[in-house]
Amino acid sequence: MSFDDVRFPTAISRGTSGGPMRRTDIVMTASGGEERNSRWANSRRRYNAGFGVKSLDDIHAVIAFFEARNGRLRGFRWKDHADFKSCAPSANVSALDQSIGAGNGTAVSFQLVKRYGAGPGAYLRTITKPVAGTVKVAVAGAETAAFLADPLTGLVQLTAPPPAGAPVTAGFQFDVPVRFDTDELRINLAQFAGGDIPDIPVIEIRA
């Protein structure tokens, strides 16, 4: 799929609304109980960029970005200001933040992931768009610089395979791969001047 490795203006995305969504089927039984089934293994994020538009210059920036992406055709990076680090937003990224695997004596490639929750019910999210220059990696608790991190896939390539059983951990900042969820921007300047917020839907791209 077409993807432009550029980030939506962060000054606008900071004021937007949105977050993760799930798809759950709930069926009411004859006895009054219910049965629930999750149709998606992974969550999907949706945002409305319109809530971040505060001025005519912001509208101009959004239009320019929208045109350069050809509407829904091309994906781009999105900074979710509520969830953009391997740790809490106010914490400092550490190479020990997230477990991304363990050595077996031969493997050198490890995928960046972020874990939500703990125990058997924890959700493991694959991170495919780390921010270049922010990735830190540790092997057996010792930080190392002997690796390469692909900013387009989130794949970490170590220079040498970790010893068998050695935990591999990482810390990073990341973006969400998204696209516009409309091929048309309807912006009424008269209504905008009166406080009306334009609707600019953005949705996460999932493989």
mmCIF file of C-alpha atoms in Angstrom:
data_model
loop_
_atom_site.group_PDB
_atom_site.id
_atom_site.type_symbol
_atom_site.label_atom_id
_atom_site.label_comp_id
_atom_site.label_asym_id
_atom_site.label_seq_id
_atom_site.Cartn_x
_atom_site.Cartn_y
_atom_site.Cartn_z
ATOM 1 C CA MET A 1 0.000 0.000 0.000
ATOM 2 C CA SER A 2 1.150 3.551 -0.726
ATOM 3 C CA PHE A 3 2.667 5.174 2.362
ATOM 4 C CA ASP A 4 4.415 8.531 2.676
ATOM 5 C CA ASP A 5 6.920 8.614 5.522
ATOM 6 C CA VAL A 6 5.791 12.050 6.707
ATOM 7 C CA ARG A 7 3.992 13.055 9.876
ATOM 8 C CA PHE A 8 0.714 14.944 10.062
ATOM 9 C CA PRO A 9 1.329 18.407 11.617
ATOM 10 C CA THR A 10 1.755 17.729 15.336
ATOM 11 C CA ALA A 11 0.488 21.152 16.382
ATOM 12 C CA ILE A 12 -2.889 20.144 14.915
ATOM 13 C CA SER A 13 -2.922 16.493 15.995
ATOM 14 C CA ARG A 14 -2.288 17.577 19.594
ATOM 15 C CA GLY A 15 -5.830 18.940 19.856
ATOM 16 C CA THR A 16 -7.653 16.127 18.072
ATOM 17 C CA SER A 17 -10.042 13.540 19.497
ATOM 18 C CA GLY A 18 -9.917 9.782 19.063
ATOM 19 C CA GLY A 19 -8.259 6.588 20.202
ATOM 20 C CA PRO A 20 -8.499 2.786 19.966
ATOM 21 C CA MET A 21 -11.659 0.991 18.963
ATOM 22 C CA ARG A 22 -12.703 -2.675 19.036
ATOM 23 C CA ARG A 23 -15.370 -4.706 17.262
ATOM 24 C CA THR A 24 -17.407 -6.889 19.617
ATOM 25 C CA ASP A 25 -20.553 -8.866 18.852
ATOM 26 C CA ILE A 26 -22.998 -9.192 21.777
ATOM 27 C CA VAL A 27 -25.907 -11.609 21.508
ATOM 28 C CA MET A 28 -28.712 -11.648 24.078
ATOM 29 C CA THR A 29 -29.728 -15.188 24.988
ATOM 30 C CA ALA A 30 -33.281 -16.404 25.666
ATOM 31 C CA SER A 31 -32.526 -16.542 29.387
ATOM 32 C CA GLY A 32 -31.570 -12.879 29.487
ATOM 33 C CA GLY A 33 -27.839 -13.480 29.581
ATOM 34 C CA GLU A 34 -25.429 -12.489 26.864
ATOM 35 C CA GLU A 35 -22.661 -13.969 24.789
ATOM 36 C CA ARG A 36 -19.759 -11.811 23.633
ATOM 37 C CA ASN A 37 -17.341 -12.418 20.786
ATOM 38 C CA SER A 38 -14.455 -10.220 19.661
ATOM 39 C CA ARG A 39 -14.309 -10.001 15.866
ATOM 40 C CA TRP A 40 -10.931 -8.237 15.802
ATOM 41 C CA ALA A 41 -7.732 -9.654 17.266
ATOM 42 C CA ASN A 42 -6.207 -6.173 17.274
ATOM 43 C CA SER A 43 -7.595 -2.754 18.072
ATOM 44 C CA ARG A 44 -7.752 -0.022 15.452
ATOM 45 C CA ARG A 45 -7.331 3.672 16.101
ATOM 46 C CA ARG A 46 -9.554 6.397 14.732
ATOM 47 C CA TYR A 47 -9.123 10.159 15.100
ATOM 48 C CA ASN A 48 -10.845 13.368 14.043
ATOM 49 C CA ALA A 49 -8.275 15.966 13.012
ATOM 50 C CA GLY A 50 -10.956 18.640 12.886
ATOM 51 C CA PHE A 51 -10.820 19.107 16.657
ATOM 52 C CA GLY A 52 -7.210 20.303 16.333
ATOM 53 C CA VAL A 53 -7.970 22.995 13.763
ATOM 54 C CA LYS A 54 -7.917 26.369 15.511
ATOM 55 C CA SER A 55 -7.217 28.879 12.734
ATOM 56 C CA LEU A 56 -7.412 29.476 8.995
ATOM 57 C CA ASP A 57 -3.701 28.702 8.798
ATOM 58 C CA ASP A 58 -4.435 25.291 10.343
ATOM 59 C CA ILE A 59 -7.112 24.678 7.703
ATOM 60 C CA HIS A 60 -4.620 25.655 5.000
ATOM 61 C CA ALA A 61 -2.047 23.199 6.404
ATOM 62 C CA VAL A 62 -4.617 20.377 6.515
ATOM 63 C CA ILE A 63 -5.740 21.046 2.931
ATOM 64 C CA ALA A 64 -2.132 21.007 1.711
ATOM 65 C CA PHE A 65 -1.434 17.753 3.560
ATOM 66 C CA PHE A 66 -4.685 16.201 2.305
ATOM 67 C CA GLU A 67 -3.921 17.107 -1.313
ATOM 68 C CA ALA A 68 -0.373 15.745 -1.072
ATOM 69 C CA ARG A 69 -1.776 12.404 0.173
ATOM 70 C CA ASN A 70 -4.427 12.278 -2.585
ATOM 71 C CA GLY A 71 -7.211 11.894 -0.041
ATOM 72 C CA ARG A 72 -7.528 8.300 1.138
ATOM 73 C CA LEU A 73 -4.908 6.974 -1.297
ATOM 74 C CA ARG A 74 -1.670 7.458 0.609
ATOM 75 C CA GLY A 75 -0.936 6.694 4.231
ATOM 76 C CA PHE A 76 1.128 8.831 6.596
ATOM 77 C CA ARG A 77 2.397 9.060 10.178
ATOM 78 C CA TRP A 78 0.249 10.302 13.038
ATOM 79 C CA LYS A 79 1.429 11.214 16.524
ATOM 80 C CA ASP A 80 -1.078 10.098 19.146
ATOM 81 C CA HIS A 81 -0.157 12.476 21.968
ATOM 82 C CA ALA A 82 -1.814 10.180 24.529
ATOM 83 C CA ASP A 83 0.176 7.103 23.462
ATOM 84 C CA PHE A 84 3.434 7.677 21.584
ATOM 85 C CA LYS A 85 6.112 6.078 23.772
ATOM 86 C CA SER A 86 7.074 2.630 24.991
ATOM 87 C CA CYS A 87 6.387 4.047 28.459
ATOM 88 C CA ALA A 88 3.936 6.606 29.872
ATOM 89 C CA PRO A 89 3.887 9.951 27.991
ATOM 90 C CA SER A 90 5.512 11.821 30.891
ATOM 91 C CA ALA A 91 8.235 9.206 31.501
ATOM 92 C CA ASN A 92 11.636 8.965 29.855
ATOM 93 C CA VAL A 93 12.176 6.202 27.303
ATOM 94 C CA SER A 94 14.372 3.380 28.622
ATOM 95 C CA ALA A 95 15.938 0.414 26.830
ATOM 96 C CA LEU A 96 14.215 -1.770 29.427
ATOM 97 C CA ASP A 97 10.648 -0.559 28.731
ATOM 98 C CA GLN A 98 9.337 -3.428 26.596
ATOM 99 C CA SER A 99 10.287 -7.068 26.116
ATOM 100 C CA ILE A 100 10.671 -7.819 22.407
ATOM 101 C CA GLY A 101 12.006 -11.351 22.628
ATOM 102 C CA ALA A 102 14.769 -13.613 23.895
ATOM 103 C CA GLY A 103 17.926 -14.894 22.279
ATOM 104 C CA ASN A 104 18.270 -18.422 20.935
ATOM 105 C CA GLY A 105 21.885 -18.161 19.857
ATOM 106 C CA THR A 106 21.115 -17.506 16.189
ATOM 107 C CA ALA A 107 18.261 -14.949 15.844
ATOM 108 C CA VAL A 108 19.255 -11.317 15.267
ATOM 109 C CA SER A 109 15.904 -9.817 14.201
ATOM 110 C CA PHE A 110 13.275 -8.727 16.719
ATOM 111 C CA GLN A 111 10.001 -6.858 16.145
ATOM 112 C CA LEU A 112 9.179 -3.833 18.287
ATOM 113 C CA VAL A 113 6.023 -4.329 20.349
ATOM 114 C CA LYS A 114 4.211 -2.564 23.169
ATOM 115 C CA ARG A 115 2.423 -4.480 25.897
ATOM 116 C CA TYR A 116 -0.806 -3.167 27.442
ATOM 117 C CA GLY A 117 -1.826 -4.678 30.768
ATOM 118 C CA ALA A 118 -0.260 -7.672 32.497
ATOM 119 C CA GLY A 119 -0.788 -11.382 32.766
ATOM 120 C CA PRO A 120 -2.543 -13.654 30.271
ATOM 121 C CA GLY A 121 -5.004 -10.914 29.282
ATOM 122 C CA ALA A 122 -2.289 -8.462 28.198
ATOM 123 C CA TYR A 123 -2.575 -7.023 24.688
ATOM 124 C CA LEU A 124 0.572 -7.075 22.556
ATOM 125 C CA ARG A 125 0.629 -4.341 19.927
ATOM 126 C CA THR A 126 3.041 -4.528 17.005
ATOM 127 C CA ILE A 127 4.886 -1.226 16.492
ATOM 128 C CA THR A 128 5.717 -0.645 12.830
ATOM 129 C CA LYS A 129 6.504 3.076 12.758
ATOM 130 C CA PRO A 130 9.110 3.937 15.411
ATOM 131 C CA VAL A 131 10.458 7.473 15.347
ATOM 132 C CA ALA A 132 13.954 7.478 13.882
ATOM 133 C CA GLY A 133 16.678 8.077 16.441
ATOM 134 C CA THR A 134 14.532 7.232 19.488
ATOM 135 C CA VAL A 135 14.964 3.438 19.652
ATOM 136 C CA LYS A 136 17.034 2.031 22.524
ATOM 137 C CA VAL A 137 17.848 -1.666 22.900
ATOM 138 C CA ALA A 138 19.213 -3.787 25.737
ATOM 139 C CA VAL A 139 20.367 -7.411 25.811
ATOM 140 C CA ALA A 140 20.260 -9.179 29.178
ATOM 141 C CA GLY A 141 19.691 -5.790 30.836
ATOM 142 C CA ALA A 142 22.718 -4.072 29.269
ATOM 143 C CA GLU A 143 22.029 -1.314 26.765
ATOM 144 C CA THR A 144 23.720 -1.748 23.397
ATOM 145 C CA ALA A 145 24.283 0.404 20.330
ATOM 146 C CA ALA A 146 25.047 -2.592 18.091
ATOM 147 C CA PHE A 147 21.753 -2.619 16.213
ATOM 148 C CA LEU A 148 19.765 -1.048 13.412
ATOM 149 C CA ALA A 149 16.066 -0.167 13.710
ATOM 150 C CA ASP A 150 13.945 0.114 10.569
ATOM 151 C CA PRO A 151 11.635 3.162 10.948
ATOM 152 C CA LEU A 152 9.242 1.756 8.321
ATOM 153 C CA THR A 153 8.744 -1.715 9.805
ATOM 154 C CA GLY A 154 9.792 -1.541 13.456
ATOM 155 C CA LEU A 155 12.200 -4.423 12.947
ATOM 156 C CA VAL A 156 15.335 -4.348 15.097
ATOM 157 C CA GLN A 157 18.429 -6.008 13.621
ATOM 158 C CA LEU A 158 21.180 -6.784 16.120
ATOM 159 C CA THR A 159 24.771 -6.978 14.944
ATOM 160 C CA ALA A 160 25.311 -10.277 16.771
ATOM 161 C CA PRO A 161 22.819 -12.893 18.017
ATOM 162 C CA PRO A 162 22.086 -12.699 21.754
ATOM 163 C CA PRO A 163 22.961 -15.764 23.818
ATOM 164 C CA ALA A 164 20.241 -18.356 24.274
ATOM 165 C CA GLY A 165 17.739 -17.213 26.887
ATOM 166 C CA ALA A 166 19.037 -13.626 27.053
ATOM 167 C CA PRO A 167 16.092 -11.203 27.229
ATOM 168 C CA VAL A 168 15.966 -8.520 24.540
ATOM 169 C CA THR A 169 14.202 -5.299 25.514
ATOM 170 C CA ALA A 170 13.613 -1.939 23.860
ATOM 171 C CA GLY A 171 12.343 1.578 24.397
ATOM 172 C CA PHE A 172 11.164 3.963 21.712
ATOM 173 C CA GLN A 173 8.829 6.664 20.508
ATOM 174 C CA PHE A 174 6.442 5.735 17.725
ATOM 175 C CA ASP A 175 3.801 7.008 15.324
ATOM 176 C CA VAL A 176 0.567 5.402 14.126
ATOM 177 C CA PRO A 177 0.318 4.548 10.405
ATOM 178 C CA VAL A 178 -2.932 6.154 9.240
ATOM 179 C CA ARG A 179 -4.783 7.497 6.221
ATOM 180 C CA PHE A 180 -7.604 9.971 5.732
ATOM 181 C CA ASP A 181 -10.977 8.252 5.935
ATOM 182 C CA THR A 182 -12.565 10.574 3.392
ATOM 183 C CA ASP A 183 -11.857 11.724 -0.154
ATOM 184 C CA GLU A 184 -13.601 15.048 0.441
ATOM 185 C CA LEU A 185 -12.972 17.901 2.846
ATOM 186 C CA ARG A 186 -16.087 19.963 3.499
ATOM 187 C CA ILE A 187 -14.978 23.145 5.221
ATOM 188 C CA ASN A 188 -17.440 26.007 5.601
ATOM 189 C CA LEU A 189 -15.503 29.125 6.533
ATOM 190 C CA ALA A 190 -18.611 30.961 7.734
ATOM 191 C CA GLN A 191 -19.473 28.122 10.091
ATOM 192 C CA PHE A 192 -15.809 27.809 11.162
ATOM 193 C CA ALA A 193 -15.781 31.494 12.119
ATOM 194 C CA GLY A 194 -18.884 30.753 14.207
ATOM 195 C CA GLY A 195 -17.131 27.987 16.110
ATOM 196 C CA ASP A 196 -18.147 24.955 14.025
ATOM 197 C CA ILE A 197 -15.476 22.230 13.908
ATOM 198 C CA PRO A 198 -14.821 20.629 10.481
ATOM 199 C CA ASP A 199 -14.997 16.834 10.252
ATOM 200 C CA ILE A 200 -11.610 15.405 9.156
ATOM 201 C CA PRO A 201 -11.621 11.652 9.892
ATOM 202 C CA VAL A 202 -8.346 9.739 10.092
ATOM 203 C CA ILE A 203 -8.090 5.957 10.579
ATOM 204 C CA GLU A 204 -5.245 3.562 11.372
ATOM 205 C CA ILE A 205 -3.863 1.401 8.573
ATOM 206 C CA ARG A 206 -3.684 -2.277 9.463
ATOM 207 C CA ALA A 207 -2.084 -4.981 7.368
#
